[in-house]
CSV table of C-alpha atoms and ligand atoms in Angstrom, one decimal:
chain,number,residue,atom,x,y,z
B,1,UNK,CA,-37.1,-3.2,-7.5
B,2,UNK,CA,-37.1,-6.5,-9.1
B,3,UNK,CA,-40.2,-5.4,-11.7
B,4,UNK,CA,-39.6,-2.0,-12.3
B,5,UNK,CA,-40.3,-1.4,-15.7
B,6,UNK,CA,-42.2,-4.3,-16.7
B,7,UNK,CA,-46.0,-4.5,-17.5
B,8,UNK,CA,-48.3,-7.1,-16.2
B,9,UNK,CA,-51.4,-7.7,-16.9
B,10,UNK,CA,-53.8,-10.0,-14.7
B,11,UNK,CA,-57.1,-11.8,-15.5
B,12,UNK,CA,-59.5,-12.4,-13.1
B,13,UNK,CA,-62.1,-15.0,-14.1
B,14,UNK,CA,-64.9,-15.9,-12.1
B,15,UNK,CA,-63.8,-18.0,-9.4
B,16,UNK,CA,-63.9,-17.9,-5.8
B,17,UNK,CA,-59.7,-18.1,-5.9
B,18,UNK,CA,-60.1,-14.4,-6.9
B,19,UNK,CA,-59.4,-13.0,-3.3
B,20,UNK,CA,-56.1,-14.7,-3.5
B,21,UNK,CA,-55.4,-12.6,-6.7
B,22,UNK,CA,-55.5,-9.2,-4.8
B,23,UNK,CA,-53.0,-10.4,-2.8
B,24,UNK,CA,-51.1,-10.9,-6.2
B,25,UNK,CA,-51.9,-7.7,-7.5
B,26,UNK,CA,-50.4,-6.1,-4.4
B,27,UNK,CA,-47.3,-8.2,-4.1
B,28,UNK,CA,-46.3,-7.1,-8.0
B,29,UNK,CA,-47.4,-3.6,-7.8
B,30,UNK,CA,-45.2,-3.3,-4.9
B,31,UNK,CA,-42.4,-5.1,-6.9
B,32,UNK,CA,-42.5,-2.4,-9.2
B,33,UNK,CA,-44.8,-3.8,-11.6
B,34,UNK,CA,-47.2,-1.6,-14.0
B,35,UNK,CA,-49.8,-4.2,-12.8
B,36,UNK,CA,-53.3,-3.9,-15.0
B,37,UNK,CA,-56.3,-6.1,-14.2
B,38,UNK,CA,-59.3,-7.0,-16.2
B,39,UNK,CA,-61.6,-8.7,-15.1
B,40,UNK,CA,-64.7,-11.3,-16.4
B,41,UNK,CA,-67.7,-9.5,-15.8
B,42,UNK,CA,-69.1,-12.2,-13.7
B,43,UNK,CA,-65.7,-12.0,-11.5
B,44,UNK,CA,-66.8,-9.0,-10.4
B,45,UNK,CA,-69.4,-10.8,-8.2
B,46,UNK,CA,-66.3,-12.3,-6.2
B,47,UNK,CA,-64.3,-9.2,-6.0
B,48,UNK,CA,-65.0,-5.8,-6.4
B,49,UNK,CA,-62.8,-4.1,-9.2
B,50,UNK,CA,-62.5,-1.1,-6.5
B,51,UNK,CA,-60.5,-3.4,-4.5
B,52,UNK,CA,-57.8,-4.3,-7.6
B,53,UNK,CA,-58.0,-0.2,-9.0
B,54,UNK,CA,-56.6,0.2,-5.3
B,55,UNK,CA,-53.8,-1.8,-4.9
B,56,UNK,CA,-53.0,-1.4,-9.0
B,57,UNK,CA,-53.4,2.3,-9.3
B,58,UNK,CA,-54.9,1.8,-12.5
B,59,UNK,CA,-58.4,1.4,-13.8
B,60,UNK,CA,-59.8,-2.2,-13.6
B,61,UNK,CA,-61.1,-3.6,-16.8
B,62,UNK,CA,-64.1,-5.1,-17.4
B,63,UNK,CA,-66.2,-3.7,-20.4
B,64,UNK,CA,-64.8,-4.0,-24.0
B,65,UNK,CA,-67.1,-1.0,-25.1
B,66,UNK,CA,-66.5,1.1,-22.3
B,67,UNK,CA,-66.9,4.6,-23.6
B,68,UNK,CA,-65.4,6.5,-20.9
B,69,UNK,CA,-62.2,4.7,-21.4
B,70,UNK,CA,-58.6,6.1,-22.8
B,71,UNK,CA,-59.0,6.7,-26.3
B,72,UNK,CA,-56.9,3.5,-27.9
B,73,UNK,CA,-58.2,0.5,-28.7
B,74,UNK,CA,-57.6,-1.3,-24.9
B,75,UNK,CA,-57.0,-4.7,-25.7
B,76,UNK,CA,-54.8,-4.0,-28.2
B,77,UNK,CA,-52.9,-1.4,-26.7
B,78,UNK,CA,-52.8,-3.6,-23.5
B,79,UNK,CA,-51.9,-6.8,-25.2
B,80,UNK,CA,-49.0,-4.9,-26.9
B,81,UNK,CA,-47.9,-3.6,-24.0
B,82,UNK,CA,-47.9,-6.4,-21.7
B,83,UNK,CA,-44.3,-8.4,-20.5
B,84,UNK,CA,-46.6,-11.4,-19.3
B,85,UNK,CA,-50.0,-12.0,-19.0
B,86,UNK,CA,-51.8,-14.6,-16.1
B,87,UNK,CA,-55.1,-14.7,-15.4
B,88,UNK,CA,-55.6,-16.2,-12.1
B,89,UNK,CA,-58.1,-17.7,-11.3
B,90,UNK,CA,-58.7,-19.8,-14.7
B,91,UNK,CA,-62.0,-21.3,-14.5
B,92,UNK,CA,-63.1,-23.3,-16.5
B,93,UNK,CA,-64.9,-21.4,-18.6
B,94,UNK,CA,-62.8,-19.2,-19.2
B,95,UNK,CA,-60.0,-21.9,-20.2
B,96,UNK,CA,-62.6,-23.1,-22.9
B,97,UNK,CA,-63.1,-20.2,-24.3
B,98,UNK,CA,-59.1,-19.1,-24.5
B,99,UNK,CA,-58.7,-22.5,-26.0
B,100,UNK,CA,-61.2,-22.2,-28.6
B,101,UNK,CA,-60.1,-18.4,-29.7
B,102,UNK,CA,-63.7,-17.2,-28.3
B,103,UNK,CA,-63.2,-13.1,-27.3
B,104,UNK,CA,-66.5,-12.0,-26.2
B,105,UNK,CA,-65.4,-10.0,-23.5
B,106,UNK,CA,-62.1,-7.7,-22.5
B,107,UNK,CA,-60.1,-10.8,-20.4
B,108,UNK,CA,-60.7,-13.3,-23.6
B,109,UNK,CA,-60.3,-10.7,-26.8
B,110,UNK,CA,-56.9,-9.0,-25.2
B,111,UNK,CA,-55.3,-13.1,-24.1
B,112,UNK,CA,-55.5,-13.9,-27.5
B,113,UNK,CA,-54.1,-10.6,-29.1
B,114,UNK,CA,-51.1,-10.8,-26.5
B,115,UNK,CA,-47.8,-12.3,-27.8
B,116,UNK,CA,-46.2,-12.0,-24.3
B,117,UNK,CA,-45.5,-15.3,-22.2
B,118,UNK,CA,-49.3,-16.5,-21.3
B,119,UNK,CA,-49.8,-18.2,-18.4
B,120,UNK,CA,-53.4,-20.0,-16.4
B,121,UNK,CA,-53.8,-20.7,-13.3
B,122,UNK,CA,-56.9,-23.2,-13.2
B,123,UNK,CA,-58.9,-23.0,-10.2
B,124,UNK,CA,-62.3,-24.9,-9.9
B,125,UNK,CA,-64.2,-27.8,-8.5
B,126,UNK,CA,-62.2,-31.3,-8.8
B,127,UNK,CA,-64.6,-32.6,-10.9
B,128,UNK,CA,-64.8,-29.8,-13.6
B,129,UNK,CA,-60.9,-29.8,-13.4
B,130,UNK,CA,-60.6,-33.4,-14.0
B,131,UNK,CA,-63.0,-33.6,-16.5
B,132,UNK,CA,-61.9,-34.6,-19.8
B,133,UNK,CA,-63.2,-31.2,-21.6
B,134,UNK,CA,-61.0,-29.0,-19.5
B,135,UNK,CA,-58.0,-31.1,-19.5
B,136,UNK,CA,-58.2,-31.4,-23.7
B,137,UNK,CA,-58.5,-27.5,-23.4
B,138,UNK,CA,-55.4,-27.5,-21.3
B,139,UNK,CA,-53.6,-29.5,-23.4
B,140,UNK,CA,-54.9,-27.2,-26.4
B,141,UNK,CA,-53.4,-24.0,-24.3
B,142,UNK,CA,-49.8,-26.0,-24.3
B,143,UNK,CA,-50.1,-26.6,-27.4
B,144,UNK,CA,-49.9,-23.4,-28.6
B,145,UNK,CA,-47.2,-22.1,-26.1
B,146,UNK,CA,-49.7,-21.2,-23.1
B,147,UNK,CA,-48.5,-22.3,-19.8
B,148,UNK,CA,-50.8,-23.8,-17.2
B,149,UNK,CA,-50.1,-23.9,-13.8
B,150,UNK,CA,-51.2,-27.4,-12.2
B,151,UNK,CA,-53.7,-26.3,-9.2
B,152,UNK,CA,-52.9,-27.7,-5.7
B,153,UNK,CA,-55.2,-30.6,-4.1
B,154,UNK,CA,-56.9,-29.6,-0.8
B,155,UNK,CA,-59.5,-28.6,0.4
B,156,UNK,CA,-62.0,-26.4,-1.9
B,157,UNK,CA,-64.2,-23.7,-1.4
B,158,UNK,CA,-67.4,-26.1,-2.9
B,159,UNK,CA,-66.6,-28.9,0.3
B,160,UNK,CA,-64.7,-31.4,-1.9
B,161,UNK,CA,-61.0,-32.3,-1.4
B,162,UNK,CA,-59.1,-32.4,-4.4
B,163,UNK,CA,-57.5,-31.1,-7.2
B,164,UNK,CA,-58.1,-27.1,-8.0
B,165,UNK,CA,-57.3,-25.2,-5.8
B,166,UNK,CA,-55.5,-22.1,-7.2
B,167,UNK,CA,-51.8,-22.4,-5.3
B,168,UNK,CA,-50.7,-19.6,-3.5
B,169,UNK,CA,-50.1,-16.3,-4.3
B,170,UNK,CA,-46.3,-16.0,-3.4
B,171,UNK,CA,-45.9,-19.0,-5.3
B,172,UNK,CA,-47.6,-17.2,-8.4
B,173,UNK,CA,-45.2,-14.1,-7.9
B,174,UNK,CA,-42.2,-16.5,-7.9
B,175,UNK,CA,-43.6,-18.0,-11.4
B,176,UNK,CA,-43.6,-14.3,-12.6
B,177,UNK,CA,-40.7,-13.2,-10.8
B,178,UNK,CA,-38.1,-15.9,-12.3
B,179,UNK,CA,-39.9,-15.4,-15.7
B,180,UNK,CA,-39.5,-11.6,-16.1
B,181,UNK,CA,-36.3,-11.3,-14.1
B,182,UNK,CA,-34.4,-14.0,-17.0
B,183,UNK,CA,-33.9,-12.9,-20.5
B,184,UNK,CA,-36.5,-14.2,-22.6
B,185,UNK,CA,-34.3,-16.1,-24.9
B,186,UNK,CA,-36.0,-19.3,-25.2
B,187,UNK,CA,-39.2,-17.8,-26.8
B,188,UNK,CA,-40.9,-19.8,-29.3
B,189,UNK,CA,-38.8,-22.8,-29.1
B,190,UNK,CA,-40.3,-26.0,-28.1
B,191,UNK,CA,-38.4,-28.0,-25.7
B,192,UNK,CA,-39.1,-32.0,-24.3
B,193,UNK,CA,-37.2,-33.0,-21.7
B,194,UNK,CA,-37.4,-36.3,-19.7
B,195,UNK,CA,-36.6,-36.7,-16.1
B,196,UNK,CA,-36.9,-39.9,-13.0
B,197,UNK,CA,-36.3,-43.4,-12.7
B,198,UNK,CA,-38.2,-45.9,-15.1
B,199,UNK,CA,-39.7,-48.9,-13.5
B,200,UNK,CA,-40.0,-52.7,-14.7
B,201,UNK,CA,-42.4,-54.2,-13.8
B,202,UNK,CA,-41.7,-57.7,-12.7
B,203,UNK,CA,-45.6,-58.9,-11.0
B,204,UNK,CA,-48.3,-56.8,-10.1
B,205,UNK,CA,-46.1,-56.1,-6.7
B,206,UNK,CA,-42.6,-55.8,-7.5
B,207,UNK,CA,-40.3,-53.3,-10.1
B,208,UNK,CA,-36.9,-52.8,-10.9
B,209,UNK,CA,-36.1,-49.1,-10.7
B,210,UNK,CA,-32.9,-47.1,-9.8
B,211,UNK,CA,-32.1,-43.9,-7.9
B,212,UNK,CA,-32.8,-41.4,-10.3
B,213,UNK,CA,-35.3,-38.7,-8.3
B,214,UNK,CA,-36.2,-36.5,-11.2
B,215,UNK,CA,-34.0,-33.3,-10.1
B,216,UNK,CA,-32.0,-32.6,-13.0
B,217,UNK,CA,-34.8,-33.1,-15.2
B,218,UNK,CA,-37.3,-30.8,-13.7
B,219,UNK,CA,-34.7,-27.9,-13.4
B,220,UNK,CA,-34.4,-28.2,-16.9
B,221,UNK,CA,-37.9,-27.9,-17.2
B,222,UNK,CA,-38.4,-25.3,-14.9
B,223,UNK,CA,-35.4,-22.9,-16.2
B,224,UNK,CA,-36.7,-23.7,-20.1
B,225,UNK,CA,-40.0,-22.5,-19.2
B,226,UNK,CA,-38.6,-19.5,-17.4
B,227,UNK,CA,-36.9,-18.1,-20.4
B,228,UNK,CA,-39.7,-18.6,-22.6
B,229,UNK,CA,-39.2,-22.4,-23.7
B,230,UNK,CA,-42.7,-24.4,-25.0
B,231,UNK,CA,-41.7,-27.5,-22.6
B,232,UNK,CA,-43.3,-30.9,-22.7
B,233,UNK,CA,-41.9,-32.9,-19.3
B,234,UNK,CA,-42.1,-36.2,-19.7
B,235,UNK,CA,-41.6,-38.3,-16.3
B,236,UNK,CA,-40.8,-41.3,-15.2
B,237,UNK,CA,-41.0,-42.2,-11.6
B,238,UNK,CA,-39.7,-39.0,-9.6
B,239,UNK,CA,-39.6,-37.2,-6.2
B,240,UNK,CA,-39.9,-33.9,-7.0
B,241,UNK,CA,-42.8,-31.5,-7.6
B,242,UNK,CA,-43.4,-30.9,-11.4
B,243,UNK,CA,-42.2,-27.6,-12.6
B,244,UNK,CA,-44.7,-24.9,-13.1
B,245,UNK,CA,-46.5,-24.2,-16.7
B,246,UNK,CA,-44.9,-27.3,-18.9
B,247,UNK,CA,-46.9,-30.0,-20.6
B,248,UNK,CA,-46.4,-33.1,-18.0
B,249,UNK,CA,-46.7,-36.7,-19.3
B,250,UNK,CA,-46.3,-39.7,-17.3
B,251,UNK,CA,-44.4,-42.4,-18.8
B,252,UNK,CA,-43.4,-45.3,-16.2
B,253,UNK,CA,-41.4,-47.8,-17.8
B,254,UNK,CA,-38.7,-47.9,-20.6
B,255,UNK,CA,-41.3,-48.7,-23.3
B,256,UNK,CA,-43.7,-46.0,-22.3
B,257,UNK,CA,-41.0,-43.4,-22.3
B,258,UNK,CA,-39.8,-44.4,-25.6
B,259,UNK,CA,-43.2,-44.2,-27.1
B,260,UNK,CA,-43.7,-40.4,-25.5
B,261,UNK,CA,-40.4,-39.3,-26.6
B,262,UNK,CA,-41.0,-40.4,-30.1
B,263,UNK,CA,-44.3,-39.7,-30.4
B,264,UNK,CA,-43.3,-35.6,-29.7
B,265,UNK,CA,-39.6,-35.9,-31.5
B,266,UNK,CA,-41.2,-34.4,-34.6
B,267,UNK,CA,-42.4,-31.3,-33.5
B,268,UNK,CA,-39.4,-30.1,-30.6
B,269,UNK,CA,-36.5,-28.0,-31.5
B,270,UNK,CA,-34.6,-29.7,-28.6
B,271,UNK,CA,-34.9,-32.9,-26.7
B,272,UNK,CA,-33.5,-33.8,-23.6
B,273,UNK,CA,-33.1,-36.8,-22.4
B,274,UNK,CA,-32.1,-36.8,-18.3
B,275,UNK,CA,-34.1,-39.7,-17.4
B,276,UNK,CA,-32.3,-42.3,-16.2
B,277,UNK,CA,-34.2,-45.0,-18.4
B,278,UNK,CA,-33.6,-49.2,-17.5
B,279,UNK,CA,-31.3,-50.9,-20.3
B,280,UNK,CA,-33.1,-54.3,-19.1
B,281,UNK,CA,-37.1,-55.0,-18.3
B,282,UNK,CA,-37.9,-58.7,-17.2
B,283,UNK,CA,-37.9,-60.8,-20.2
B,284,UNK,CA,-41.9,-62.0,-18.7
B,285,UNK,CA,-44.3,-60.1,-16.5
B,286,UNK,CA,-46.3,-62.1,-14.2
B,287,UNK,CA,-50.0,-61.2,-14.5
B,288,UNK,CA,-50.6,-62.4,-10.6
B,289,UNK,CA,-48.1,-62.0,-7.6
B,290,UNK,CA,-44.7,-64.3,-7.8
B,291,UNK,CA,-45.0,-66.6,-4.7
B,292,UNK,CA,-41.7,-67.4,-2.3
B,293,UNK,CA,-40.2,-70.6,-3.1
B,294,UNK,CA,-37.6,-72.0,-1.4
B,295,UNK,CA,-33.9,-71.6,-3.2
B,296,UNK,CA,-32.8,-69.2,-5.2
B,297,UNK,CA,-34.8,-67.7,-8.1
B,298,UNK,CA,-33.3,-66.5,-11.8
B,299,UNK,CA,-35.1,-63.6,-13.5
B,300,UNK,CA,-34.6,-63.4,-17.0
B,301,UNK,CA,-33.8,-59.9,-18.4
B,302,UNK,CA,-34.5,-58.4,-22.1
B,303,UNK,CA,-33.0,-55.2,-23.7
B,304,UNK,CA,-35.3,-52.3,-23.5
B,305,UNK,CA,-34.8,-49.7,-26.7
B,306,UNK,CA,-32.2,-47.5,-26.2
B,307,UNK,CA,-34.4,-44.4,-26.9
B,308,UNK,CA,-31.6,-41.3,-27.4
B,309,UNK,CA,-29.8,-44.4,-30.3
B,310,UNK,CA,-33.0,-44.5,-31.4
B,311,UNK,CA,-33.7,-40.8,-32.2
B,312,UNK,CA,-30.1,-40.7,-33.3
B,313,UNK,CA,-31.1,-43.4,-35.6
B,314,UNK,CA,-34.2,-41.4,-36.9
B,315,UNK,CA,-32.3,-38.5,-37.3
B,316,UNK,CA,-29.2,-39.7,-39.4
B,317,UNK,CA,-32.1,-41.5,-41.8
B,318,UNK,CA,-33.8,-37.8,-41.8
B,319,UNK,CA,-37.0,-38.5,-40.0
B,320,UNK,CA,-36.4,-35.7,-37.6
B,321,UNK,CA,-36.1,-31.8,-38.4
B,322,UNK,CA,-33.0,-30.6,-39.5
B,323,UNK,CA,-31.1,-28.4,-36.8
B,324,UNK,CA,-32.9,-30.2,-33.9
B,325,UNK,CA,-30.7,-30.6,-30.9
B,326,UNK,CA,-30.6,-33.6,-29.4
B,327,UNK,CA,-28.8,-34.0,-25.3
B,328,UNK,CA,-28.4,-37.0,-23.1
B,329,UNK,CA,-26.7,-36.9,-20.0
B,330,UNK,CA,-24.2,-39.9,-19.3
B,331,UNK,CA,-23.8,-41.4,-15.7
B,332,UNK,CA,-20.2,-43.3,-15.2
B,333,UNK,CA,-18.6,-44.1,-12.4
B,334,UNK,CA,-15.2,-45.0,-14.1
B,335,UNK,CA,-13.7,-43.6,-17.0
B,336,UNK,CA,-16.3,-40.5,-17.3
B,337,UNK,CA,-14.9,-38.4,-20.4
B,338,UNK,CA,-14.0,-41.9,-22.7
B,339,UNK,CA,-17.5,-43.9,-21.8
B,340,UNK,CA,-19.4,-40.7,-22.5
B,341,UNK,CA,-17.5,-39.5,-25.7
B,342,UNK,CA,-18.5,-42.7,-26.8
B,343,UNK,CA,-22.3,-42.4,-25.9
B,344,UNK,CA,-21.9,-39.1,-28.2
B,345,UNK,CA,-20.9,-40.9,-31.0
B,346,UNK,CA,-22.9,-44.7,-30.5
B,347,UNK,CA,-26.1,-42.5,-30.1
B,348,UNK,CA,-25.3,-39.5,-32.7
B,349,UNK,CA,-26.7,-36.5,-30.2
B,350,UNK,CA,-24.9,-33.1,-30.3
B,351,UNK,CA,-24.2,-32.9,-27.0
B,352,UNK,CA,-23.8,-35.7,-23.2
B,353,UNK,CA,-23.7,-33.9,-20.4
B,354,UNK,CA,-21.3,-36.5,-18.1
B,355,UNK,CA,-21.1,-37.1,-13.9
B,356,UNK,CA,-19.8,-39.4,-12.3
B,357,UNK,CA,-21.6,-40.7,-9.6
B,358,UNK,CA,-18.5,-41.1,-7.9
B,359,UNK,CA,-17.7,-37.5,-7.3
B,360,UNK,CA,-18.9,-35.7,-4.2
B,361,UNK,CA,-22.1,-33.8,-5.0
B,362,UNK,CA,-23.0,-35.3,-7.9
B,363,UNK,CA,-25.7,-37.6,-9.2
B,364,UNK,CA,-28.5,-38.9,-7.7
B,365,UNK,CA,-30.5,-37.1,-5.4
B,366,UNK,CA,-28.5,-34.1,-4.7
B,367,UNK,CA,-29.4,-30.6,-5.1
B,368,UNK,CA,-26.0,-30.5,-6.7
B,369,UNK,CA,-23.8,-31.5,-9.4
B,370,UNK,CA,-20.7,-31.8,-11.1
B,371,UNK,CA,-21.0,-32.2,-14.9
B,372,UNK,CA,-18.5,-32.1,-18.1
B,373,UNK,CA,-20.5,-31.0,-20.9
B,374,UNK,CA,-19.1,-33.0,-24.0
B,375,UNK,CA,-19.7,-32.4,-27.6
B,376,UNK,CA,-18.2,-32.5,-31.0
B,377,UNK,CA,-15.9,-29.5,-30.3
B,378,UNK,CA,-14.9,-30.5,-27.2
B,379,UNK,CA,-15.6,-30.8,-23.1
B,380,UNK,CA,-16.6,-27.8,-21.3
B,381,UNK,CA,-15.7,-29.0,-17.3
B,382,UNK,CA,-18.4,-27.3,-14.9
B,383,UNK,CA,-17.9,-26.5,-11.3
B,384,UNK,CA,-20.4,-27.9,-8.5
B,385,UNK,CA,-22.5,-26.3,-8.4
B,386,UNK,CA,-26.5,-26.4,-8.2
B,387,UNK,CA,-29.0,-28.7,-10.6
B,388,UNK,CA,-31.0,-25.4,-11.2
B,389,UNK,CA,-27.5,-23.3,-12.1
B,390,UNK,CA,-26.2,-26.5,-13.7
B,391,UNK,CA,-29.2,-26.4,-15.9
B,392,UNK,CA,-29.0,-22.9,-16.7
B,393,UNK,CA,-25.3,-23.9,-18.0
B,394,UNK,CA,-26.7,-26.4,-20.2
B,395,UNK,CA,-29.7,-24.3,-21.9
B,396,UNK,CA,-27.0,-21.5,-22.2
B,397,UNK,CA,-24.1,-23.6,-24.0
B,398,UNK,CA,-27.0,-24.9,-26.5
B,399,UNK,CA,-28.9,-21.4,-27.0
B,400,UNK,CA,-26.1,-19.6,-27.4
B,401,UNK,CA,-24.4,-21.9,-29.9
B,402,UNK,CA,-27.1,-23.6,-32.1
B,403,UNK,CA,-30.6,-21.1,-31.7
B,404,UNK,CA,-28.5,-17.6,-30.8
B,405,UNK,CA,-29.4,-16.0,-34.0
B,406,UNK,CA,-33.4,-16.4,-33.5
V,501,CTP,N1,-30.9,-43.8,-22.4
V,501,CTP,C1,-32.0,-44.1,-23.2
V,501,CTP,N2,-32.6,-45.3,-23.3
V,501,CTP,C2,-32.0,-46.3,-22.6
V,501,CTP,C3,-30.9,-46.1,-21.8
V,501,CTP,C4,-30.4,-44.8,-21.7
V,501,CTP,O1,-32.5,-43.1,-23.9
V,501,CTP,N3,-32.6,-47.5,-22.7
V,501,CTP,C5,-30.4,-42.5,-22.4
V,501,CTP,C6,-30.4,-41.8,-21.1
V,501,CTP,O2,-31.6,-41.1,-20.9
V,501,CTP,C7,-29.2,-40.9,-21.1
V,501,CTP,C8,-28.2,-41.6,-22.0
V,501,CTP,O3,-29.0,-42.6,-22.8
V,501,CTP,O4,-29.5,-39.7,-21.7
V,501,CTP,C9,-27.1,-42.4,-21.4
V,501,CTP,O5,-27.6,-43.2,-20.4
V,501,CTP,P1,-26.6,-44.0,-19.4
V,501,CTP,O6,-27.4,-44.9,-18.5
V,501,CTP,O7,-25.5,-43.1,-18.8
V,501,CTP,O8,-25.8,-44.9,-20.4
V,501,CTP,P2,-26.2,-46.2,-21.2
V,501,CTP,O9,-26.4,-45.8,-22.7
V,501,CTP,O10,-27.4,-46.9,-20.6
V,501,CTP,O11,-24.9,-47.1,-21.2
V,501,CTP,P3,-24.2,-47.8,-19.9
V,501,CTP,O12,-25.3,-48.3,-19.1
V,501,CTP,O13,-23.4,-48.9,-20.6
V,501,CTP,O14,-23.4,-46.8,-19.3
């Protein structure tokens, strides 16, 4: 079975999601999973722990001082012994308190003893969930390596419609399934990767964009975070979902996706750069809608930065850690291996991963591609194959040759 062997251990925080959860429990337990759940001793008013000892087999924890418990110390037996730890529902609350360090009960004092890939699932009223507090807690939980899943909008148990509502549990089990199924070997690096199509704004109304539909980008994302990667996903426009538990910033145009990137350079150990960022933003921005006029109309255009020279730049005058790894991906539809060689060397980054929009499969929009990886030691041609393998490829060639010894 696709778990067998590995320890999970659930938290169940006080929050009406928490009959989705036994469904969660039972799903892992019958993957094979040593599933344990502790609970929040106000969950318990939401579920009975009868109900998760059942379809666990193992006693449900909700008492740090519990006397009539195995003899070692629980949370820190549990904590060691966990492979990952959710808790699902994450109210807010509870999310506070992780944030913070506060353990005044079982769920809170063995989450922060566990070193194991951490992962909340918020699940609460829209307002609580939007609410500054919880989203500066979130953010504190990124920061040091947690990952959040983003709830689904819909309808919610308290009558609103919004944001907070915990997803699914298959979806959940996938999350935990593609995490402990993949060697962990992107644990404890930090990762930023950016993904989509920037937009230039010419009037309130109109942009110039291109094709780009975030793909590539977000199955970076997803397959960093899956082996264990810290990932801060930084988007332009896109059409996809954004992966599971990664820090998501939205950055819309050129200049707002420069400023993200270089704001967060410092502190990744690789960047990524998939977006496919504007070389040219209108050189003025109409503050009220152009009007029609009759003829034809000229629209002056104005460099953006070129943010991947830029960090080469920063790098070669030693403003960025040593041994960083810095990718950008190259789209050509002529001369694929010279043009991107040359994008290698113009914007001093270790590695371009090149397709040519040309070839069948690749590029924009697919579910496939066809890439050459291209670095100093030479180009690695990959097959077609899909964004999600293709990005494995890419986090293997640059694990296995630059972090391998971690
Ligand atoms: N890129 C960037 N900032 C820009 C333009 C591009 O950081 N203003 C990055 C892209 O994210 C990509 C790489 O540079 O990782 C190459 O982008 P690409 O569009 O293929 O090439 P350009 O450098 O824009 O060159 P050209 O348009 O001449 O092909």
């Amino acid at each position: 079975m696709e778990l067998t062997g590995k320890t999970v251990v659930i938290g169940v925080s006080a929050g009406i999601a928490a009959y989705k959860t036994c469904y969660l429990v039972s799903r892992l337990t019958q993957a094979g999973a040593e599933v344990h759940v502790i609970m929040t001793p106000n969950a318990k008013h939401f579920v009975d722990p009868l109900t998760f000892e059942t379809l666990s087999g193992n006693k449900c924890i909700t008492d740090t001082f519990d006397r009539e418990f195995e003899f070692d110390v629980k949370h820190v037996s549990l904590a060691k012994k966990a492979d990952l730890f959710m808790i699902a529902p994450a109210t807010a609350d509870v999310i506070a308190k992780c944030a913070c360090g506060i353990c005044d009960d079982m769920l809170t004092t063995t989450f922060l003893a566990a070193s194991c890939p951490k992962y909340v699932v918020p699940a609460m009223n829209t307002g609580m969930y939007l609410n500054l507090i919880t989203q500066n807690n979130l953010k504190t939980l990124i920061h040091y390596g947690v990952h959040v899943i983003e709830p689904a909008e819909g309808h919610l148990a308290c009558g609103d419609t919004g944001a907070g509502k915990m997803p699914e549990p298959e979806q959940l089990f996938d999350v935990i399934i593609s995490v402990l199924g993949k060697e962990q070997d992107m644990a404890g690096l930090s990762m930023l990767v950016t993904a989509g199509a920037t937009q230039e704004a010419m009037d309130p109304v109109r942009f110039i964009t291109n094709h780009s539909t975030g793909k590539m980008g977000a199955a970076i994302a997803r397959e960093a975070v899956s082996r264990g990667a810290s990932v801060t996903y930084i988007k332009a426009s896109t059409s996809v979902p954004d992966p599971d538990g990664c820090e998501v910033v939205s950055a819309v145009s050129a200049a707002e996706l420069c400023k993200a990137v270089t704001e967060r350079a410092g502190s990744a150990d690789i960047i990524i750069m998939a977006a496919a960022v504007a070389d040219y933003r209108p050189k003025t921005v109409s503050d009220d809608k152009m009007k029609k006029k009759d003829g034809e109309l000229t629209l002056e255009l104005e460099r953006t930065t070129d943010i991947l020279a830029e960090l080469g730049k920063q790098r070669a005058e030693g403003k960025l850690p040593a041994g960083q790894f810095i990718c950008g991906f190259s789209m050509e539809t002529k001369d694929l291996i010279e043009n991107s060689r040359a994008k290698l060397e113009k914007k001093n980054c270790d590695m371009i991963v090149a397709n040519n929009l040309k070839e069948q499969g690749a590029g924009f929009g697919h579910d496939t591609n066809k890439v050459t990886l291209i670095t100093k030691e030479g180009n690695v041609e990959l097959e077609l194959m899909s964004k999600q393998d293709v990005a494995a490829a890419i986090l293997d060639r640059i694990i296995k040759k630059n972090f391998a010894e971690m």
